[in-house]
Tab-separated table of C-alpha atoms and ligand atoms in Angstrom:
chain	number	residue	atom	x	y	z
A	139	UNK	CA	75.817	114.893	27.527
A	140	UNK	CA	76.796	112.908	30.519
A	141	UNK	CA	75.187	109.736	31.827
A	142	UNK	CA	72.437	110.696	34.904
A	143	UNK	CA	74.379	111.107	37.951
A	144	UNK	CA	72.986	110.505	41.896
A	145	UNK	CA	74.437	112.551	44.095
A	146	UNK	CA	74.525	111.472	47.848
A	147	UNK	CA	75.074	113.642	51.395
A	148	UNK	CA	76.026	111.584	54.189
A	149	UNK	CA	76.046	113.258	57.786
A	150	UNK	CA	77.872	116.881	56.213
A	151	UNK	CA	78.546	119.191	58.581
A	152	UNK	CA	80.257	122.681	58.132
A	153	UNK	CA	81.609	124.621	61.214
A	154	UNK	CA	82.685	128.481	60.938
A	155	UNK	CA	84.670	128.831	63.925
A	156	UNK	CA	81.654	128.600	66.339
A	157	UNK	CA	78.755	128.824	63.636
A	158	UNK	CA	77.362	125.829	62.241
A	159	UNK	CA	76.597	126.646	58.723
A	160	UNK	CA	75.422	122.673	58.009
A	161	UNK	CA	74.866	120.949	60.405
A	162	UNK	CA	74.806	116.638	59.969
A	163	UNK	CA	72.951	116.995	56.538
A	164	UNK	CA	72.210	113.385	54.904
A	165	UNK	CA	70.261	113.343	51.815
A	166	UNK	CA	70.189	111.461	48.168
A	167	UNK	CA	69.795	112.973	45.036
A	168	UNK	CA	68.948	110.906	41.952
A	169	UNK	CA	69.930	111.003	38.530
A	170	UNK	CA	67.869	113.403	36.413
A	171	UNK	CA	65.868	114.930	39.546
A	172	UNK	CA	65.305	118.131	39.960
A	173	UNK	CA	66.029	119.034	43.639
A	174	UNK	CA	65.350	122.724	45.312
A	175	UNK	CA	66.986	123.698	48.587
A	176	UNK	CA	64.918	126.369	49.994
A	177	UNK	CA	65.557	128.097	53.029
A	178	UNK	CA	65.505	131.408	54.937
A	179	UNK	CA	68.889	134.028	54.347
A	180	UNK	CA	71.850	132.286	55.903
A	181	UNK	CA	69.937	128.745	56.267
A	182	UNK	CA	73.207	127.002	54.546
A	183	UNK	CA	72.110	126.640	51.318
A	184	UNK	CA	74.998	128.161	49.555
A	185	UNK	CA	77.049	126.282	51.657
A	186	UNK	CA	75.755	122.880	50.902
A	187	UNK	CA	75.920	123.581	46.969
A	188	UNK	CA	79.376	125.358	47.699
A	189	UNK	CA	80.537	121.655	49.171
A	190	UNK	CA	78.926	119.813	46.388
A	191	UNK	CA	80.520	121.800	44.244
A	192	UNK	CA	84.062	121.374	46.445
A	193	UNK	CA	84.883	125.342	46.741
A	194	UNK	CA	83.897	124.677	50.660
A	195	UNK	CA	85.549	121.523	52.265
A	196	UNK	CA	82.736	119.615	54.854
A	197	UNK	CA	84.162	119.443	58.623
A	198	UNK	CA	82.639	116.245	58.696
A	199	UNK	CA	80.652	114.035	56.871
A	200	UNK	CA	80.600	112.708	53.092
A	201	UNK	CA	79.776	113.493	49.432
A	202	UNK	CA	79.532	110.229	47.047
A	203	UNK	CA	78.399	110.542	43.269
A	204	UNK	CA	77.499	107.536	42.140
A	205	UNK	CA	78.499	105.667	45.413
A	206	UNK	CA	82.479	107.316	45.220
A	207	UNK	CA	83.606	109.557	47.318
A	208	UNK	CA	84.512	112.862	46.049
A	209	UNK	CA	86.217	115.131	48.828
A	210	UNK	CA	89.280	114.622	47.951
A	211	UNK	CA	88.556	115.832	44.062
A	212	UNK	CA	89.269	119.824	43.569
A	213	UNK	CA	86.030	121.421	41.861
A	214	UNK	CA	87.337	121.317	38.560
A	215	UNK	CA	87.611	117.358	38.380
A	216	UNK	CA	83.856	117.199	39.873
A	217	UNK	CA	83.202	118.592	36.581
A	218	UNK	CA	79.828	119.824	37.936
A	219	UNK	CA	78.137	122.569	35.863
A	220	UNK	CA	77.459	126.076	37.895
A	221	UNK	CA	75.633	128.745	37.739
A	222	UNK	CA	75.312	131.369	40.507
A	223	UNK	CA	73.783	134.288	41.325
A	224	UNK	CA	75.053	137.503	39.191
A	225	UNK	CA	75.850	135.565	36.701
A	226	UNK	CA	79.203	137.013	36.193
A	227	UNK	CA	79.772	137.102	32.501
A	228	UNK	CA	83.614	138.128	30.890
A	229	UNK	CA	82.056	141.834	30.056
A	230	UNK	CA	85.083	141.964	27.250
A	231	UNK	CA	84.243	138.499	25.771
A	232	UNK	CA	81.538	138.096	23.424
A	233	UNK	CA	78.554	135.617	23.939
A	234	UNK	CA	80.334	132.671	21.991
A	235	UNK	CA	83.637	133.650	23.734
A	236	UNK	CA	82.570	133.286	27.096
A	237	UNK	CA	80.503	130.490	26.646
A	238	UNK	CA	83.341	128.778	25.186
A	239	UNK	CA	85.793	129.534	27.988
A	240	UNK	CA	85.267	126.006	29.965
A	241	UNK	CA	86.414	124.242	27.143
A	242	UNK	CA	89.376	126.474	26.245
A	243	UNK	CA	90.405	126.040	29.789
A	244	UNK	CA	90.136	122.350	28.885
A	245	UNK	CA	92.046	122.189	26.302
A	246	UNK	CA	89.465	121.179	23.732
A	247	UNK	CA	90.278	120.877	19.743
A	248	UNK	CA	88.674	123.978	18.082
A	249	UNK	CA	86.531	122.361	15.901
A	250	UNK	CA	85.310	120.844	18.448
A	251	UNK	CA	84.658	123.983	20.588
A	252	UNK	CA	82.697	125.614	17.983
A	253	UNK	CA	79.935	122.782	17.624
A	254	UNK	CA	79.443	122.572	20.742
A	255	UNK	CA	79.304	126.042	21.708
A	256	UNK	CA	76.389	126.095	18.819
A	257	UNK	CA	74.838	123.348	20.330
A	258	UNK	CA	74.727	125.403	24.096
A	259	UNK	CA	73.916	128.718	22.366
A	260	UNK	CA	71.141	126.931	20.794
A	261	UNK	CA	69.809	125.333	23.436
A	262	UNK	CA	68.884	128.232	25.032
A	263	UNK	CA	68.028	130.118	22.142
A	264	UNK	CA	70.490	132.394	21.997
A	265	UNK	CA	72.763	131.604	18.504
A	266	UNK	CA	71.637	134.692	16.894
A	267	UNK	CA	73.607	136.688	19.839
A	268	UNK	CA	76.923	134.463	19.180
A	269	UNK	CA	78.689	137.797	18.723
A	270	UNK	CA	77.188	139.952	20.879
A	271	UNK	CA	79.020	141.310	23.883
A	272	UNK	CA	77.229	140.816	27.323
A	273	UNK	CA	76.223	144.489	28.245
A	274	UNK	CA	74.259	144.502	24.638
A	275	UNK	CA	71.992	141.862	25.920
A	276	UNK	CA	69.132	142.124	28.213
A	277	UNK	CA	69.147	140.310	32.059
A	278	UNK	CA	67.219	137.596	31.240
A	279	UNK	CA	69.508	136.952	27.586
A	280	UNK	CA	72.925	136.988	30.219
A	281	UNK	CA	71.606	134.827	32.508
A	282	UNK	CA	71.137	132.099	29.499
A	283	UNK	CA	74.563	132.583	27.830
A	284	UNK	CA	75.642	131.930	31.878
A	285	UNK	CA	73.396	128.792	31.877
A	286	UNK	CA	74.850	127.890	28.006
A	287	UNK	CA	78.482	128.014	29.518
A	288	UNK	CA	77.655	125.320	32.774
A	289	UNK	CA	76.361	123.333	30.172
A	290	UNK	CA	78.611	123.654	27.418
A	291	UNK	CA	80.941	120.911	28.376
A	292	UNK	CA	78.520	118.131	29.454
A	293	UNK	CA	78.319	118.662	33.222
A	294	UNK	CA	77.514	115.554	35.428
A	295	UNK	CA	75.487	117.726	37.511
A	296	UNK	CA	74.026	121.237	37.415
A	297	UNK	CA	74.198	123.287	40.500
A	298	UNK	CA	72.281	126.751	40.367
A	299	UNK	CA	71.957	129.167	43.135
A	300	UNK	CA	69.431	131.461	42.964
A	301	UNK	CA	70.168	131.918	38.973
A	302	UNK	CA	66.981	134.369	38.404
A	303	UNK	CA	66.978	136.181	41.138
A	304	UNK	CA	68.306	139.386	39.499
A	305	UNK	CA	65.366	138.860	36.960
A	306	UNK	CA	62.348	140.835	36.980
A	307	UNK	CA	58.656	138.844	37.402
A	308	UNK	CA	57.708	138.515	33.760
A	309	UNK	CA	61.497	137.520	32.983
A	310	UNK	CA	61.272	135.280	35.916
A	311	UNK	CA	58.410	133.438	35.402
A	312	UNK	CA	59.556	132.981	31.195
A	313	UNK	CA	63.025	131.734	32.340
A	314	UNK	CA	61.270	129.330	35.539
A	315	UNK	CA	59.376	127.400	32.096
A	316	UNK	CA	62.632	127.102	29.769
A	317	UNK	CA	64.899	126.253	32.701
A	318	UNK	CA	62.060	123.355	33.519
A	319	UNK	CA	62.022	121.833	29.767
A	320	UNK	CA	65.501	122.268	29.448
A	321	UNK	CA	65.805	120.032	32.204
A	322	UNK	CA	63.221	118.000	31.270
A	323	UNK	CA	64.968	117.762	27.386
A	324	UNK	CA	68.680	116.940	28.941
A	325	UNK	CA	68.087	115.133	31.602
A	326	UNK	CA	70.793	116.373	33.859
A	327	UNK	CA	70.377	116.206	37.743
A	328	UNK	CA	69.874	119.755	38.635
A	329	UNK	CA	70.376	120.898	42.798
A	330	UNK	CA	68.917	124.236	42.624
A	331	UNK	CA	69.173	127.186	45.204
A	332	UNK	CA	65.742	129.670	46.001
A	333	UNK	CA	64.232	132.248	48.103
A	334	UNK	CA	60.979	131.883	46.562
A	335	UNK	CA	58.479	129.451	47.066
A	336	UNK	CA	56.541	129.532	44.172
A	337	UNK	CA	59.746	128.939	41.975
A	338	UNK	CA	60.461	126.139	44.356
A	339	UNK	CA	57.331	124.376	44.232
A	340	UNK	CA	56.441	125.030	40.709
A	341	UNK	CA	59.757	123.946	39.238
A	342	UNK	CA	60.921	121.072	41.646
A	343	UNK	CA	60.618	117.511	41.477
A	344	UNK	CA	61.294	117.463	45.214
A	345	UNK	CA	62.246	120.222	47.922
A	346	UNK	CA	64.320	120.399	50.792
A	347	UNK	CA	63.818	123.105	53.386
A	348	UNK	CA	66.736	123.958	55.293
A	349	UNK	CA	66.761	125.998	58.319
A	350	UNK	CA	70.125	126.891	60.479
A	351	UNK	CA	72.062	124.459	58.699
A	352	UNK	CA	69.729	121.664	59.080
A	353	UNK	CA	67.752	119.798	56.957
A	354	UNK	CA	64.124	120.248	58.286
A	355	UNK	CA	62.101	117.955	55.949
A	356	UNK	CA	62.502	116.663	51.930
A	357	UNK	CA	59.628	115.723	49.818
A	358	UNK	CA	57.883	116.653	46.455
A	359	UNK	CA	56.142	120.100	46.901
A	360	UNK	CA	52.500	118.568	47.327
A	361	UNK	CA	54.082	116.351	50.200
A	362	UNK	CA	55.474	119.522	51.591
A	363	UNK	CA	52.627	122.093	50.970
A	364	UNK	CA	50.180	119.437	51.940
A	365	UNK	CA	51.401	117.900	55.078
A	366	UNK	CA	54.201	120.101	56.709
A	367	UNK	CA	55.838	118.346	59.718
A	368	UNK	CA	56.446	121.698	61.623
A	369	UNK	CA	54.921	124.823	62.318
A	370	UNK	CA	58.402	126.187	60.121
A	371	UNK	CA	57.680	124.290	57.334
A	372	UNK	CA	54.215	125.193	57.336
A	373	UNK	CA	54.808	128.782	57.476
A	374	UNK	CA	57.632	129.069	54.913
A	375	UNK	CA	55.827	127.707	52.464
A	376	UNK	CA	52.517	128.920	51.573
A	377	UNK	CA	50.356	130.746	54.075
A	378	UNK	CA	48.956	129.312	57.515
A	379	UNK	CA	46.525	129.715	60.264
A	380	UNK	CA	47.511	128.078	63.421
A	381	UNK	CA	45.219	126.695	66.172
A	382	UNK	CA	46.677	125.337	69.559
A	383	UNK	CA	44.431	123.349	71.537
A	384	UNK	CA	43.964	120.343	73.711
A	385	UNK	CA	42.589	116.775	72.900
A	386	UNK	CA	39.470	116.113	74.083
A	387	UNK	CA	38.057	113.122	72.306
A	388	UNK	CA	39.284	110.691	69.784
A	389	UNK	CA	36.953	109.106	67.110
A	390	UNK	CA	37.761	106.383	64.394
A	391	UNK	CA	39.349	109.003	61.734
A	392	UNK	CA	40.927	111.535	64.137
A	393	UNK	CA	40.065	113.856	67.132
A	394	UNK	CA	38.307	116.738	68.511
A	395	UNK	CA	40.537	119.522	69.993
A	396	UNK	CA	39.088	122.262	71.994
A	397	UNK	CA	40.768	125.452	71.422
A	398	UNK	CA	39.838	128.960	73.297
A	399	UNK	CA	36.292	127.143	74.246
A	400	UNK	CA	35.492	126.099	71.421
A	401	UNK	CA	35.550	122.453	69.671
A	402	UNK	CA	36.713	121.699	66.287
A	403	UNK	CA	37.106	118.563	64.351
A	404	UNK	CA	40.083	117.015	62.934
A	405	UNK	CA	40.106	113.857	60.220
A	406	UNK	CA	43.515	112.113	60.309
A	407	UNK	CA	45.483	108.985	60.518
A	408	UNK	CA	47.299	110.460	63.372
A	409	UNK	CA	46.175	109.491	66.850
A	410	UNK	CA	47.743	112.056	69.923
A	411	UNK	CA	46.217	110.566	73.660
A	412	UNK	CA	43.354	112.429	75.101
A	413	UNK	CA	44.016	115.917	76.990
A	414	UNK	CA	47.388	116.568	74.659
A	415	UNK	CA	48.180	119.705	73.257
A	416	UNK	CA	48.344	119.603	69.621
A	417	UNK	CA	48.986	122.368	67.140
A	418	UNK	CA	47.121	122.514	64.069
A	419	UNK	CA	47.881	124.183	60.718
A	420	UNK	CA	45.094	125.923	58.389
A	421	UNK	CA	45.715	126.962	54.810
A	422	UNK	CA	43.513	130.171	54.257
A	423	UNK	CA	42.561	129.035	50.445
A	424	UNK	CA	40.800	125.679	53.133
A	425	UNK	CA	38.874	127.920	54.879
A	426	UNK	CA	35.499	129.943	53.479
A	427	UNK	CA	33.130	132.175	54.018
A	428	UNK	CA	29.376	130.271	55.632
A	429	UNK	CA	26.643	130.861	53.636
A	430	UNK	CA	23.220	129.805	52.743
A	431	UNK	CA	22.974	126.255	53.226
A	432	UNK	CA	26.661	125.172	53.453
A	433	UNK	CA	27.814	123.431	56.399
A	434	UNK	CA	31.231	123.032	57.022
A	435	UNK	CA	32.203	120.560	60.248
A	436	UNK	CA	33.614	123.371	62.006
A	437	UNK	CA	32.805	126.846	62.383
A	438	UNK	CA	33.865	130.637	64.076
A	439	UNK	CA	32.457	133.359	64.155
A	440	UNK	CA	34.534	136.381	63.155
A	441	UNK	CA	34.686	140.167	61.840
A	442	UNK	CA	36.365	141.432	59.267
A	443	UNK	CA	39.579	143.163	60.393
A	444	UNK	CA	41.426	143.573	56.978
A	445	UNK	CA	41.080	142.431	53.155
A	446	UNK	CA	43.021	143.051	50.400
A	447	UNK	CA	42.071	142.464	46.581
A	448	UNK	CA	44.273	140.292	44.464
A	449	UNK	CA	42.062	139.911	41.422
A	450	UNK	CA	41.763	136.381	41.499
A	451	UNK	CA	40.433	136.038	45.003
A	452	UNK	CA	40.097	138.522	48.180
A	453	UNK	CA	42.308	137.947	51.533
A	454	UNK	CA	40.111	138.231	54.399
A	455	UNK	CA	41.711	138.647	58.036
A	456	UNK	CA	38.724	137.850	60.338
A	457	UNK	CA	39.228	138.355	64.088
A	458	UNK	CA	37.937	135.643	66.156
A	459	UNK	CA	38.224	134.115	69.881
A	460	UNK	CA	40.448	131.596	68.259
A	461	UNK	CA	42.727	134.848	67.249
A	462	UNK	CA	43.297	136.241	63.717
A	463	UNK	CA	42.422	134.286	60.931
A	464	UNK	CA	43.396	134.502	56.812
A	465	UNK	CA	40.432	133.467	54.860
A	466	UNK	CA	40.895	133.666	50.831
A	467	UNK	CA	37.864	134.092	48.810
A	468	UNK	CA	37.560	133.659	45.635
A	469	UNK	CA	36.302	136.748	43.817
A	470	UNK	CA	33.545	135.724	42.187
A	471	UNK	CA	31.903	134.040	44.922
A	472	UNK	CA	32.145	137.737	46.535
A	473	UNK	CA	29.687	140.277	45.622
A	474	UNK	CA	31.857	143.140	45.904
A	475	UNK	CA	34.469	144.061	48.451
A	476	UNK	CA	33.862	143.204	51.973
A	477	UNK	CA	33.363	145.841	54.577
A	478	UNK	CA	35.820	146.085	57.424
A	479	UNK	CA	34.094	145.214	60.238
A	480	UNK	CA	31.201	143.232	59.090
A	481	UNK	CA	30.136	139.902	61.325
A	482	UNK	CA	30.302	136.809	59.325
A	483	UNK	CA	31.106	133.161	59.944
A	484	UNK	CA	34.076	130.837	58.583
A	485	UNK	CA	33.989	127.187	58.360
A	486	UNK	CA	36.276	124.600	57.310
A	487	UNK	CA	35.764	121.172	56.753
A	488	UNK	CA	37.544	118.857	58.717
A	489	UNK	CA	40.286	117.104	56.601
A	490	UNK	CA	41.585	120.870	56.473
A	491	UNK	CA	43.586	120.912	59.465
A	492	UNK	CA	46.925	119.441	59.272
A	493	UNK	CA	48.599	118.282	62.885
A	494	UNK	CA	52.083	120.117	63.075
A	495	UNK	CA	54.974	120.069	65.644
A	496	UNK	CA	55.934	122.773	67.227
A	497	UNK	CA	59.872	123.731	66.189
B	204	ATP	N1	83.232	131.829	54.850
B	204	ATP	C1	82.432	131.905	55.914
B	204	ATP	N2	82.926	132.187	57.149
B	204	ATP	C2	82.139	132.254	58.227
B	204	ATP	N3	80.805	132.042	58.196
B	204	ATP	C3	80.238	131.771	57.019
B	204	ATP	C4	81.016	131.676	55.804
B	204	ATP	N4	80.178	131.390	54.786
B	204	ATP	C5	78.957	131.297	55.327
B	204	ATP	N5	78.990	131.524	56.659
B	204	ATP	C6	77.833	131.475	57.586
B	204	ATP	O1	77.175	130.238	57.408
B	204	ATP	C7	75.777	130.386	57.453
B	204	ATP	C8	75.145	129.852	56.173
B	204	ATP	O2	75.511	130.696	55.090
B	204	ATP	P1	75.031	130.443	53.596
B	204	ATP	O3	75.726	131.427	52.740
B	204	ATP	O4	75.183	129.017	53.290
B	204	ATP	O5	73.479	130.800	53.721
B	204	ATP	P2	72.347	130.869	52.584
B	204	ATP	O6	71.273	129.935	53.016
B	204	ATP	O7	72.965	130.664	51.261
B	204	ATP	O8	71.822	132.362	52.754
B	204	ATP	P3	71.291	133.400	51.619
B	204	ATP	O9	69.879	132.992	51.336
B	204	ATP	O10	71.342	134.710	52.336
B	204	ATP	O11	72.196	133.331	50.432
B	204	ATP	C9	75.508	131.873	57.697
B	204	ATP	O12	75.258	132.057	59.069
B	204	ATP	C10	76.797	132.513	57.261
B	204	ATP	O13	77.010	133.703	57.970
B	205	MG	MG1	73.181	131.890	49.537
C-alpha cells in the first residue's frame, strides 16, 4: 500500500452561481489520520470531498498532497480511493469482478490482479463471496466489496461519504469497528463524510464541523464535545442546555453570571469584563438530580415537565425560571420513574458550564 499521504486545503472556495457551497476552507490533513467532516444537509461536505477527489473544480483556493498542488490532475491521476454513499456495485459483475475493475481499467497484468483482489477481498473478510453476484449478498457484505474495490489498488488516500448510511444500527455499529481497525491495520489517511455524531466522534481521530460551507471549528472529538466554541457546535454535537446571563463578578478561576435572578458559578480560564453578556453551555449527563447531602455549587429549582426512559439512564426535562432544562439520570440512582410534575432541585458543579459564542 501507498506511503502515508497529508493532504492540505488552502483558502477553497466553491461558488454555485450565487450559492457558496465552500466557502475559504483551509485545513491540513496528516498522513494516516482519520478525519470526519460532519455537518448539517447541504453544509458542503460532499463538496469538499468531491474537490479532493477533483470531480468538482474549487473557484478559488488550493489542494496540495504532500506540499504539490493537485488541481490541475483529473481524479483518476489523484489516485484517491472512494467510496460513496449507495455504494453502487456492477449488479452483473460478480464480487471479484467488480472489485477488480480499478485495476482492469489500469491496465494491470492478470496475475497480478488476482492477488491482489484476494488480498482486498480478504481484508474485509469477504473471499468466501469471490463469486457471488452483488444482489446475493446482504447491505452490510456490498458495502465491503465497495470498500475492497477503493482499496484494491493502493489508494494514497481514502475518501468515504457517508459509506454506512444505508446500513441498519446493528450493521452500522459492526461495520463503524472493522472500518476503524482496518484503518488502524493500513494506515491510509481516511477523510470521511457523516450525519451522525456518534459515528463521528467514536470513529475519528479529529472532526471538522462544517456549516454553510464554512469550516466552524476542527479538533479531536473530546476537544469538540468538551469545549465547543459556538452555541452550533455545541448543539450539533451532543445535547445542550443553554444559559444567557450577565457578568457580575469575577474571581481567580472564573466568574459569576446572573441569569433570570439568579447567580451561578462558572470555573474557567476565560476572563469576559464585568456586566457582559455571556452564553453558557450545559451538557444534561453534567447536571443531576440534589439529594441528601450533595451540594453542587449551583442550584435551580425545577418540576418535572417530561422524561423519557432509555434503559441506561432517564431524560428529565425540568422547567425552571432559567427555562427548560435536560437533566440525564442515571437509572439506578432513580428509584423508579419520575412523576411528571414533581418539585425537585438540579445542581451542577461549576466546571460544568462551558462559555460559548453566540453564531
Ligand atoms: N452542482 C451543483 N450546483 C448547484 N449547487 C450545488 C451543486 N452541488 C451542490 N450544490 C449546493 O451546495 C451546497 C452544499 O452541497 P453539498 O452536497 O456539498 O452538501 P452536503 O453537506 O454534502 O449535504 P448532505 O448532508 O445533504 O449530503 C448545497 O446548498 C447544495 O445545494
Ligand atoms: Mg452530501
Amino acid at each position: 500500500m501507498a506511503g502515508l499521504q497529508a493532504l492540505s486545503l488552502d483558502r477553497v472556495s466553491k461558488q454555485y452561481g450565487a450559492a457558496r457551497a465552500l466557502d475559504d476552507v483551509s485545513l491540513t490533513v496528516a498522513g494516516g489520520e482519520f478525519l470526519t467532516l460532519l455537518g448539517p444537509s447541504g453544509s458542503g461536505k460532499t463538496t469538499l470531498l468531491m474537490s479532493i477527489a477533483g470531480f468538482v473544480a474549487p473557484t478559488s483556493g488550493h489542494i496540495r498532497l504532500n506540499g504539490q498542488p493537485i488541481e490541475h490532475l483529473p481524479p483518476e491521476k489523484r489516485n484517491f480511493g472512494m467510496v460513496f454513499q449507495g455504494y453502487a456495485l456492477f449488479p452483473h459483475l460478480t464480487v471479484a469482478r467488480n472489485v477488480a475493475f480499478p485495476l482492469e481499467v489500469r491496465g494491470t497484468p492478470r496475475a497480478e490482479i488476482e492477488k491482489k483482489v484476494k488480498e482486498a477481498l480478504g481484508l474485509v473478510q469477504l473471499g468466501a463471496f469471490a463469486e457471488r453476484l452483488p444482489r446475493q449478498l446482504s447491505g452490510g457484505q456490498q458495502q465491503r466489496v465497495a470498500l475492497a474495490r477503493a482499496l484494491v489498488f493502493a489508494p494514497h488516500l481514502m475518501l468515504l461519504d457517508e459509506p454506512l448510511s444505508a446500513l441498519d444500527r446493528k450493521l452500522r455499529a459492526d461495520m463503524q469497528i472493522e472500518l476503524k481497525s482496518f484503518h488502524r491495520q493500513i494506515g491510509l489517511t481516511f477523510i470521511y463524510v457523516t450525519h451522525d455524531q456518534d459515528e463521528a466522534l467514536s470513529m475519528s481521530d479529529r472532526v471538522a464541523i462544517l456549516r454553510e460551507g464554512k469550516l466552524l471549528q476542527l479538533g479531536p472529538p473530546s476537544e469538540l464535545y468538551e469545549r465547543p466554541a459556538t452555541r452550533f457546535v455545541a448543539e450539533f454535537l451532543g445535547k445542550s442546555n443553554f444559559l444567557s446571563g450577565r457578568v457580575e463578578r469575577r474571581s481567580a478561576d472564573g466568574f459569576t453570571f446572573r441569569c433570570n435572578g439568579l447567580s451561578f458559578e462558572h470555573k474557567g480560564i476565560d476572563a469576559p469584563a464585568i456586566d457582559s453578556e455571556v452564553l453558557m453551555a450545559l451538557r444534561p449527563e453534567r447536571m443531576r438530580v440534589v439529594e441528601g447531602d450533595d451540594r453542587p455549587r449551583n442550584t435551580i429549582e425545577g418540576s418535572i415537565a417530561e422524561f423519557s426512559y432509555l434503559g441506561t439512564a432517564f431524560h428529565l426535562l425540568v422547567d425552571t425560571v432559567a427555562g427548560r432544562l435536560a437533566v440525564t439520570v442515571p437509572t439506578w440512582r432513580h428509584g423508579g420513574p419520575p412523576a411528571i410534575g414533581s418539585r425537585l432541585t438540579v445542581g451542577w458543579d461549576a466546571d460544568a458550564s462551558i462559555r460559548v459564542e453566540h453564531d
